PDB file of C-alpha atoms in Angstrom:
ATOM      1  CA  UNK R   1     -14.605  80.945  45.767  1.00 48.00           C
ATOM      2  CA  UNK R   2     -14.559  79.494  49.044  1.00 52.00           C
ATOM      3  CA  UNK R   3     -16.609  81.080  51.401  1.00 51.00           C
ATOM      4  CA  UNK R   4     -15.326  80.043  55.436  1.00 62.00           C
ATOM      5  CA  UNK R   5     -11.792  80.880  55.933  1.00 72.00           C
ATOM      6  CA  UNK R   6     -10.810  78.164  58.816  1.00 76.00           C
ATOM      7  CA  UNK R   7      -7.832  78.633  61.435  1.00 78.00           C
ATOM      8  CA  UNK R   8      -4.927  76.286  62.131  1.00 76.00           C
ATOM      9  CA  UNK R   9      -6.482  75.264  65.180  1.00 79.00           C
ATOM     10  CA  UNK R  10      -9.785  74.414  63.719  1.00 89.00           C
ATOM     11  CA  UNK R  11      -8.470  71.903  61.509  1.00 90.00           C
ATOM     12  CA  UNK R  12      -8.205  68.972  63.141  1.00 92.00           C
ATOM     13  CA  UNK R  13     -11.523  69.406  65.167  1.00 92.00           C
ATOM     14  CA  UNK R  14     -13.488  69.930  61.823  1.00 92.00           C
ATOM     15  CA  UNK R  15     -11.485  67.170  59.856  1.00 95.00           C
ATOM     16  CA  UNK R  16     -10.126  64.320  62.026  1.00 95.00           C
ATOM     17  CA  UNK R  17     -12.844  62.145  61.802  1.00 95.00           C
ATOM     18  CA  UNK R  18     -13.491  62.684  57.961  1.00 95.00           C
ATOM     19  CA  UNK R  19      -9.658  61.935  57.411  1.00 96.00           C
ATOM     20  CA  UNK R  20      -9.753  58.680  59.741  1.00 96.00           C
ATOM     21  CA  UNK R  21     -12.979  57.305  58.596  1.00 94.00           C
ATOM     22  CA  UNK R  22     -11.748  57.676  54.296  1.00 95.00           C
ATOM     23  CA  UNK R  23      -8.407  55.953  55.889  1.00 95.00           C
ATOM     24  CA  UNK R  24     -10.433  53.321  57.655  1.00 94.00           C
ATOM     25  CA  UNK R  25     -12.488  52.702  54.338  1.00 92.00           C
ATOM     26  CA  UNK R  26      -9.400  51.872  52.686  1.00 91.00           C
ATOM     27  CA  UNK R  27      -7.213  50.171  55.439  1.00 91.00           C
ATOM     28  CA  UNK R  28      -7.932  47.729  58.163  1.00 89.00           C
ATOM     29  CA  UNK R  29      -5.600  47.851  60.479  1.00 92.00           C
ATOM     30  CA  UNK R  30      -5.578  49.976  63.048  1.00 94.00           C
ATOM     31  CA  UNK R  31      -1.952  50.844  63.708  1.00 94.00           C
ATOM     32  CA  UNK R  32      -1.354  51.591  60.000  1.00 94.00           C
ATOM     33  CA  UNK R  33      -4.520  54.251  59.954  1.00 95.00           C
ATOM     34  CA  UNK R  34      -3.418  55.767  62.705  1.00 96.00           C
ATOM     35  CA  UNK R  35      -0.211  55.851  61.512  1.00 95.00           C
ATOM     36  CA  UNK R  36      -1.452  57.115  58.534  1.00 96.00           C
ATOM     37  CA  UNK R  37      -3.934  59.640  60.574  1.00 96.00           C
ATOM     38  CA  UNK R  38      -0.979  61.519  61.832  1.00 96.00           C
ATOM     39  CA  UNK R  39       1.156  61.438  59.199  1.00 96.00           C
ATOM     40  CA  UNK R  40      -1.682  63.485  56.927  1.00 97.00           C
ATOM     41  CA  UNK R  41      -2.080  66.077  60.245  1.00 95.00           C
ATOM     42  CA  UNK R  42       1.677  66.139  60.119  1.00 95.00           C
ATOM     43  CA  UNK R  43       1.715  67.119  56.331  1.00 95.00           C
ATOM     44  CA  UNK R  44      -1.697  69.556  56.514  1.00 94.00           C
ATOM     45  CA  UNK R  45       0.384  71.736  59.118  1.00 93.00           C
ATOM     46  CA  UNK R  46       3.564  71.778  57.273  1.00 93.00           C
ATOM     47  CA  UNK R  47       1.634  72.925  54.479  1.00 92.00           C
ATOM     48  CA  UNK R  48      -1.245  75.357  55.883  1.00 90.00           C
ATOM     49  CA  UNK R  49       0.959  78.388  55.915  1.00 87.00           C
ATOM     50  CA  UNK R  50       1.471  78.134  51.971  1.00 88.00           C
ATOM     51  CA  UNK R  51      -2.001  76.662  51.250  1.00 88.00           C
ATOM     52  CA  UNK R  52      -4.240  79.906  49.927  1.00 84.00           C
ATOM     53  CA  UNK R  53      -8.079  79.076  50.808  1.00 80.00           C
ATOM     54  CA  UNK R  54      -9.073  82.138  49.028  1.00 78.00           C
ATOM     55  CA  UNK R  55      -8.319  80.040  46.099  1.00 76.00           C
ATOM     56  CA  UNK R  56      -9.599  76.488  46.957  1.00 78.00           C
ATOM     57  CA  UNK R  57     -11.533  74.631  49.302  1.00 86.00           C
ATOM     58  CA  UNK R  58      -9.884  73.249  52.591  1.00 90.00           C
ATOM     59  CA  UNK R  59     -11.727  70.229  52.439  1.00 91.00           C
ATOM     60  CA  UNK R  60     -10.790  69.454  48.622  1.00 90.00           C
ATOM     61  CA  UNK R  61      -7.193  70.035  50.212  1.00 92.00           C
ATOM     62  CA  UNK R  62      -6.884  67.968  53.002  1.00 94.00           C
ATOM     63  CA  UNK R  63      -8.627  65.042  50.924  1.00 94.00           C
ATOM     64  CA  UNK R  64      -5.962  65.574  48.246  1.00 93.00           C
ATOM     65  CA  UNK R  65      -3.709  65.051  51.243  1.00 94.00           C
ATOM     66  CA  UNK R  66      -5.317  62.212  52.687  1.00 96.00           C
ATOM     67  CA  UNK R  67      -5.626  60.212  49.092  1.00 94.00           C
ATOM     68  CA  UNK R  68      -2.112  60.708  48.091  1.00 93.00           C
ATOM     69  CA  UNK R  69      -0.799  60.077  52.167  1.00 95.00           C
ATOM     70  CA  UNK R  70      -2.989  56.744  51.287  1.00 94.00           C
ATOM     71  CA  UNK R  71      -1.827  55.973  48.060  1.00 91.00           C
ATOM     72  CA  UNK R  72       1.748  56.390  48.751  1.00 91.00           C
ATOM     73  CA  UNK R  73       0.975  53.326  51.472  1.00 91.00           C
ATOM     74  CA  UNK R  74      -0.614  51.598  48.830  1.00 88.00           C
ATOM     75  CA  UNK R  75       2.485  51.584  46.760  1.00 86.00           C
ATOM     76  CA  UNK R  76       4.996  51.227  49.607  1.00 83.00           C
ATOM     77  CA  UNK R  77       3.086  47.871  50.312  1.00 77.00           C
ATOM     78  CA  UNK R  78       2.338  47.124  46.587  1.00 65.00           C
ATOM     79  CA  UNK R  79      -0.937  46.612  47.596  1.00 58.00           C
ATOM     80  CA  UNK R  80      -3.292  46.965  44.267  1.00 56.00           C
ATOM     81  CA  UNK R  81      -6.641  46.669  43.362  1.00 52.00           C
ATOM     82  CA  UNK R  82      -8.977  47.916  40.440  1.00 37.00           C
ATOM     83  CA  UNK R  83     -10.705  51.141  41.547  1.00 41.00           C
ATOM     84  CA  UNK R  84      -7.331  52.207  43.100  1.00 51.00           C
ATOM     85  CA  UNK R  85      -5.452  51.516  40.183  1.00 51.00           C
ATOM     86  CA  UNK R  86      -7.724  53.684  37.769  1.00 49.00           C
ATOM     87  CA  UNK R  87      -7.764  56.745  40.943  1.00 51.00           C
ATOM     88  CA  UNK R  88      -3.965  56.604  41.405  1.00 52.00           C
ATOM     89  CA  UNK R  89      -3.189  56.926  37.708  1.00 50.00           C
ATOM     90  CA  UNK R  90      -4.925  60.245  37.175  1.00 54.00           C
ATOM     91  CA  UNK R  91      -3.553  63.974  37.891  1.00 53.00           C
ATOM     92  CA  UNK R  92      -5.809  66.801  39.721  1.00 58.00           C
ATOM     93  CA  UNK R  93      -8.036  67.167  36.711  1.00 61.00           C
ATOM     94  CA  UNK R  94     -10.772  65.814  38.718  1.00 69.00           C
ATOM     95  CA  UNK R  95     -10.586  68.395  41.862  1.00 66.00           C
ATOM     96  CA  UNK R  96     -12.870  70.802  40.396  1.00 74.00           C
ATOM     97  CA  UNK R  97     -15.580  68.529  41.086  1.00 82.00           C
ATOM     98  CA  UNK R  98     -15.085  66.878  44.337  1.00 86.00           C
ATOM     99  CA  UNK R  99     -17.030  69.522  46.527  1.00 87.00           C
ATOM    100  CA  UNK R 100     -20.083  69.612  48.975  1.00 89.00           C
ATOM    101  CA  UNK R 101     -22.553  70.994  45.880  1.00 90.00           C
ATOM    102  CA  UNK R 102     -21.709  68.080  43.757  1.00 92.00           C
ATOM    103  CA  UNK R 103     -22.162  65.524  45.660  1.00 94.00           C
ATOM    104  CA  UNK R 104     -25.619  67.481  46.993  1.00 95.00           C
ATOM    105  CA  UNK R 105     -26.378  66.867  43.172  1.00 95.00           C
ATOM    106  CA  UNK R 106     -25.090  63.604  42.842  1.00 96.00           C
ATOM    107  CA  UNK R 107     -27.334  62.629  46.199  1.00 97.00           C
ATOM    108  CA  UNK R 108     -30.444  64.138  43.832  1.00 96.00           C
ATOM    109  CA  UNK R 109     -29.836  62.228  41.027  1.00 96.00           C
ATOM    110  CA  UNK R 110     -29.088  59.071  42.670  1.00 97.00           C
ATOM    111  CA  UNK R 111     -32.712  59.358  44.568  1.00 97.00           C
ATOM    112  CA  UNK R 112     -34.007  59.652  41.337  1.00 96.00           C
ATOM    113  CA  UNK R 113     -32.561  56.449  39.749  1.00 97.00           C
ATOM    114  CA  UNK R 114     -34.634  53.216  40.030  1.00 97.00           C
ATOM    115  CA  UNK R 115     -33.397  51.173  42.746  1.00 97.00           C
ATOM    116  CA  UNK R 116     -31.550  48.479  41.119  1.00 97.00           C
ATOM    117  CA  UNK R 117     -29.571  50.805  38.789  1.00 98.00           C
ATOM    118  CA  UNK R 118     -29.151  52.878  42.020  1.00 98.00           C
ATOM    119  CA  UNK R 119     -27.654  49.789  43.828  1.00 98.00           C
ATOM    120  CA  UNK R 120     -25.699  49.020  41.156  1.00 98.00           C
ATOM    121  CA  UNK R 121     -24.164  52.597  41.061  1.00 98.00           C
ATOM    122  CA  UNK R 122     -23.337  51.974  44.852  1.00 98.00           C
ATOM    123  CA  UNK R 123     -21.751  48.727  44.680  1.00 97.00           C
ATOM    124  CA  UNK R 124     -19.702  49.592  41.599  1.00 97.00           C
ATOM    125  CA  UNK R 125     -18.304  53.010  42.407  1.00 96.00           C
ATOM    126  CA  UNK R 126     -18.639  52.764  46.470  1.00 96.00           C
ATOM    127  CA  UNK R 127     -18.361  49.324  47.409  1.00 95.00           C
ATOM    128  CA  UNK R 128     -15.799  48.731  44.449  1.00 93.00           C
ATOM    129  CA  UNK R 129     -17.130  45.415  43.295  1.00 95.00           C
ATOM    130  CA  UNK R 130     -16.241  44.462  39.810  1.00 95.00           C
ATOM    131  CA  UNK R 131     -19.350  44.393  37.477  1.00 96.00           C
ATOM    132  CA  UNK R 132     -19.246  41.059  37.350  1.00 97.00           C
ATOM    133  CA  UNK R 133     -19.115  40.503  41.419  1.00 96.00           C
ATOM    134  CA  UNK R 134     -22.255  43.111  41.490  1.00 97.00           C
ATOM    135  CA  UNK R 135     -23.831  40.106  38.941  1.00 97.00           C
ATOM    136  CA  UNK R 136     -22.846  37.648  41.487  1.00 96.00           C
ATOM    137  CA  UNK R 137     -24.413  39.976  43.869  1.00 95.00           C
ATOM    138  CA  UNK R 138     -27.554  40.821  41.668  1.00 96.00           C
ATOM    139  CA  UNK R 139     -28.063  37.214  40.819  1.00 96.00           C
ATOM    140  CA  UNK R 140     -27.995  39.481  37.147  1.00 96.00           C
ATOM    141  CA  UNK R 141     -26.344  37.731  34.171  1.00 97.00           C
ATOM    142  CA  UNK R 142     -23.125  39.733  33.527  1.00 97.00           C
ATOM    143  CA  UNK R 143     -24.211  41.044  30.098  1.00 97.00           C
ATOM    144  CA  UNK R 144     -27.421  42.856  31.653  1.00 97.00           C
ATOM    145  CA  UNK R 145     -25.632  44.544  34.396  1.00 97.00           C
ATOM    146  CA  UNK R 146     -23.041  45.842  32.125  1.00 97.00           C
ATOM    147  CA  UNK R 147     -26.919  47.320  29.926  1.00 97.00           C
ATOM    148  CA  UNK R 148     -28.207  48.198  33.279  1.00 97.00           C
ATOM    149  CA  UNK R 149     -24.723  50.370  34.287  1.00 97.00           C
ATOM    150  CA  UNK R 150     -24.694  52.436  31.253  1.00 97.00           C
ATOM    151  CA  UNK R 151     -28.539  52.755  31.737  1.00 96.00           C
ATOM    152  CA  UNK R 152     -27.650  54.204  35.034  1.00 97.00           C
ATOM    153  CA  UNK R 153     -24.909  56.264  33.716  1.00 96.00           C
ATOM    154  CA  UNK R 154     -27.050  57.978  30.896  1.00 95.00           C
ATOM    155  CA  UNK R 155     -29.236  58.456  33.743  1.00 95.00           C
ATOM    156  CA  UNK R 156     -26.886  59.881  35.833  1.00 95.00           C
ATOM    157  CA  UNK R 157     -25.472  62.782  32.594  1.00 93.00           C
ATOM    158  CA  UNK R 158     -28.532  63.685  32.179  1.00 92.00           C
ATOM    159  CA  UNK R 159     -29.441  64.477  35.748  1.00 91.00           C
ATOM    160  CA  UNK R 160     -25.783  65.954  36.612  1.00 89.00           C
ATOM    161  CA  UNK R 161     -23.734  69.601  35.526  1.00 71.00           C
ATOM    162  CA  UNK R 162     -20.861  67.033  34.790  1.00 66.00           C
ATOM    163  CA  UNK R 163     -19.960  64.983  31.963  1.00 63.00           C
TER     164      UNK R 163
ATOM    165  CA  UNK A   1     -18.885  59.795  33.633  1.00 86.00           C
ATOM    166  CA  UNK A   2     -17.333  57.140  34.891  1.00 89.00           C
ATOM    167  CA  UNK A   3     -14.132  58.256  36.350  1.00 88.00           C
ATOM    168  CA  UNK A   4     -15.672  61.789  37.882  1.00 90.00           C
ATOM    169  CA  UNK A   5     -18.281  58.667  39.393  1.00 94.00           C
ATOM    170  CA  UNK A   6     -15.287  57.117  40.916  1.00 92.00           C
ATOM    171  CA  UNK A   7     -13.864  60.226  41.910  1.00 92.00           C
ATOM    172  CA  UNK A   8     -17.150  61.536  43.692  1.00 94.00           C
ATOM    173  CA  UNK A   9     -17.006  57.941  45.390  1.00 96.00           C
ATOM    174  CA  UNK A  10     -14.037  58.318  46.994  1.00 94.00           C
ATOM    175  CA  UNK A  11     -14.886  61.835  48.247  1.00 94.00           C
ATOM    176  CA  UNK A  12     -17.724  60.611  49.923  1.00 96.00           C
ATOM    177  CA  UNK A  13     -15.710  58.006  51.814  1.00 95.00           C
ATOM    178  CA  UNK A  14     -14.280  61.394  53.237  1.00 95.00           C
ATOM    179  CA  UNK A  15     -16.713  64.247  53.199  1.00 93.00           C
ATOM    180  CA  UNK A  16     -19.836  61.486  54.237  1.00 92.00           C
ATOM    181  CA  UNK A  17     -22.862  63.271  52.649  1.00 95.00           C
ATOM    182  CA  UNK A  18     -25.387  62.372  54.987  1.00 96.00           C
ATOM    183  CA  UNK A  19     -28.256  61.698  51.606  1.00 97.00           C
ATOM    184  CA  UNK A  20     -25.335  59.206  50.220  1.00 97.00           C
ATOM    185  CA  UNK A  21     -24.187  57.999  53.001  1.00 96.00           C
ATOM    186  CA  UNK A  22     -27.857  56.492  53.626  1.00 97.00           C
ATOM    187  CA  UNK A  23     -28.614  55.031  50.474  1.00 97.00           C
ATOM    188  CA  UNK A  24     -25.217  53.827  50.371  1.00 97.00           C
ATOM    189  CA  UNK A  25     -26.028  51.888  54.317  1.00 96.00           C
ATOM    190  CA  UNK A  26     -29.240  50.721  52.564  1.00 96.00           C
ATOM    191  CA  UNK A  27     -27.931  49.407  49.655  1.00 97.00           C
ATOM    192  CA  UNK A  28     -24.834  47.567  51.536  1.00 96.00           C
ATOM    193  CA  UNK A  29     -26.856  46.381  53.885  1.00 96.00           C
ATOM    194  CA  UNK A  30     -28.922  44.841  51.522  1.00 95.00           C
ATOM    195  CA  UNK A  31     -26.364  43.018  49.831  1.00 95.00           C
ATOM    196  CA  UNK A  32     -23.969  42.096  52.897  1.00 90.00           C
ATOM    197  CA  UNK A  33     -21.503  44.511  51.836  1.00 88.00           C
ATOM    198  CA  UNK A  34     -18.952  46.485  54.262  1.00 74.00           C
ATOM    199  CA  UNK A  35     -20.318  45.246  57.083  1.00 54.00           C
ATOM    200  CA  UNK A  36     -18.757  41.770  56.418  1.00 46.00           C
ATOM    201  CA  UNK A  37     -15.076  43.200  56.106  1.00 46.00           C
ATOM    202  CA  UNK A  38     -13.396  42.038  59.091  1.00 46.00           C
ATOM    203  CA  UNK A  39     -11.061  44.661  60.768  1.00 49.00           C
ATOM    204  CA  UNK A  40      -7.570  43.315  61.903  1.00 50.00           C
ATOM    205  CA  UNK A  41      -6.909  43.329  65.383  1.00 54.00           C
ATOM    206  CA  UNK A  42      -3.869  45.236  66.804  1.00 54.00           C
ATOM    207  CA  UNK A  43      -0.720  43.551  69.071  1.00 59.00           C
ATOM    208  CA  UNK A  44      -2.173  44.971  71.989  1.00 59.00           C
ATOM    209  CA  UNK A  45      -6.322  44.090  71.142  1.00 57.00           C
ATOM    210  CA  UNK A  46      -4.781  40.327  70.276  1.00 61.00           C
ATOM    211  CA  UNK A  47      -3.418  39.695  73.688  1.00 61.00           C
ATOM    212  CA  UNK A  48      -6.764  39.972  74.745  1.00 59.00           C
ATOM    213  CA  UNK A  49      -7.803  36.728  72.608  1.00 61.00           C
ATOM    214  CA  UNK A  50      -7.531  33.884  74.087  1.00 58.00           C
ATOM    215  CA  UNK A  51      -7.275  30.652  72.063  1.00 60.00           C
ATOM    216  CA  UNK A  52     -11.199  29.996  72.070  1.00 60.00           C
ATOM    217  CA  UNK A  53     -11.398  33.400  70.978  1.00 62.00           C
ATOM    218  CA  UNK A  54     -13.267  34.965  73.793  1.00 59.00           C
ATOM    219  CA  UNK A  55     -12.037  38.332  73.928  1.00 55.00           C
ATOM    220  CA  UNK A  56     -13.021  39.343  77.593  1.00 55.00           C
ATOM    221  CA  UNK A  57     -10.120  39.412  80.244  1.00 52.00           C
ATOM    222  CA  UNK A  58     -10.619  36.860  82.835  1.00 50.00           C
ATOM    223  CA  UNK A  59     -10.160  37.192  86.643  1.00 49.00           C
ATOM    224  CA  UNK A  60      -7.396  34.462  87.311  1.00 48.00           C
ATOM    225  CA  UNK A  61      -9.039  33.268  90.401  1.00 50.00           C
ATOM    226  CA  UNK A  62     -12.715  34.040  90.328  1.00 51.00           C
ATOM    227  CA  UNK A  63     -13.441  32.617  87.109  1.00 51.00           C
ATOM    228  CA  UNK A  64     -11.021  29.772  86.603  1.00 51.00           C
ATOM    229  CA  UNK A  65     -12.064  28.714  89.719  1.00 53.00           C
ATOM    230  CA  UNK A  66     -15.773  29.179  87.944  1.00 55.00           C
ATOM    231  CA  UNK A  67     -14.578  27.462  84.919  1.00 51.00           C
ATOM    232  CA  UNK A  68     -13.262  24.330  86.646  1.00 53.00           C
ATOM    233  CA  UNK A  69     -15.691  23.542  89.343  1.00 54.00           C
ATOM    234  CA  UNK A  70     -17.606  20.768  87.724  1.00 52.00           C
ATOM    235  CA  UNK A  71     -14.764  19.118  86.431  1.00 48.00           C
TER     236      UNK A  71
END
């Protein structure tokens, strides 16, 4: 259960910058993030009063608002690509996971992994190359990055409470 | 694995982790990722481009005047 109970007020102050800078990692120009910026604010206030944090976390929340604020963009521009495609085709499964702990555990196993699977990780599921533009990137043939990503990701299971 | 991967991904892009966040610099610094991508430039920041591209504003008099004087 969450544990800080935050105030309509507080809101933007603690999340403004986390919303713009996950809007800015997905959209370049600036009038369309900021459009974008205040259209999520817009949407977290409409919905605060209803939203129990007993229940959930805020920041799960407002991300959930943020992704599907940025998505809906996405698809009013048909604008696609490959990692979006996979995240916009999936329900709220997932939430359950995205919190502060997890990623504190995903930051320990990721210091763990050798460097090159670590990088590959990174430029794969952050940077959202294709495998076969992290070869390129590698200077890897494409067959041994694809052995050196489930390398990683066997790593990764058995370092991490999630499967 | 691999979608709760993505998943965690894109929730650092908004929570920034500050352990993640600086192996993720690292490693995209490294390869000459993110940094690279070019951010477009709004109406108002593209009036300030002139056609060489110099994107200070330029006193009319002082530095035309400057510009011109060993023509």
């Amino acid at each position: 259960m969450p544990s800080k109970v935050i105030g309509k007020e507080q809101l933007y102050i603690e999340y403004a910058d986390k919303v713009m800078g996950y809007i800015r990692s997905k959209i370049t120009n600036q009038a369309d993030a900021e459009d974008l910026h205040s259209t999520v604010f817009l949407k977290v206030y409409q919905k605060f009063d209803t939203f129990d944090q007993t229940k959930a976390s805020v920041s799960t929340w407002i991300y959930t608002i943020t992704k599907n604020t940025v998505t809906d963009f996405f698809r009013t521009r048909h604008v696609h690509s490959e990692i979006e495609e996979d995240i916009l085709d999936e329900g709220d499964e997932y939430q359950g996971i995205l919190d502060e702990e997890t990623l504190n555990e995903l930051a320990d196993a990721m210091e763990k992994l050798p460097q090159r699977e670590r990088d590959l990780i990174i430029l794969h599921y952050y940077s959202g190359l294709t495998l076969k533009e992290v070869a390129v990137r590698m200077s890897m043939s494409y067959s041994n990055t694809k052995l050196v990503h489930n390398k990683a990701l066997m790593l990764l299971r058995n370092r991490m409470d999630i499967d | 694995m691999s979608k709760n991967l993505k998943h965690l991904f894109d929730f650092q892009k908004f929570e920034g982790n500050s352990r993640l966040a600086s192996m993720i610099a690292d490693t995209e610094s490294r390869y000459g990722v993110g940094m690279t991508r070019s951010l477009e430039l709004s109406d108002d920041e593209l009036g300030f481009v002139n056609a060489a591209g110099v994107t200070e504003l330029m006193n009319e008099d002082e530095d035309f005047l400057e510009l011109n004087k060993n023509r």
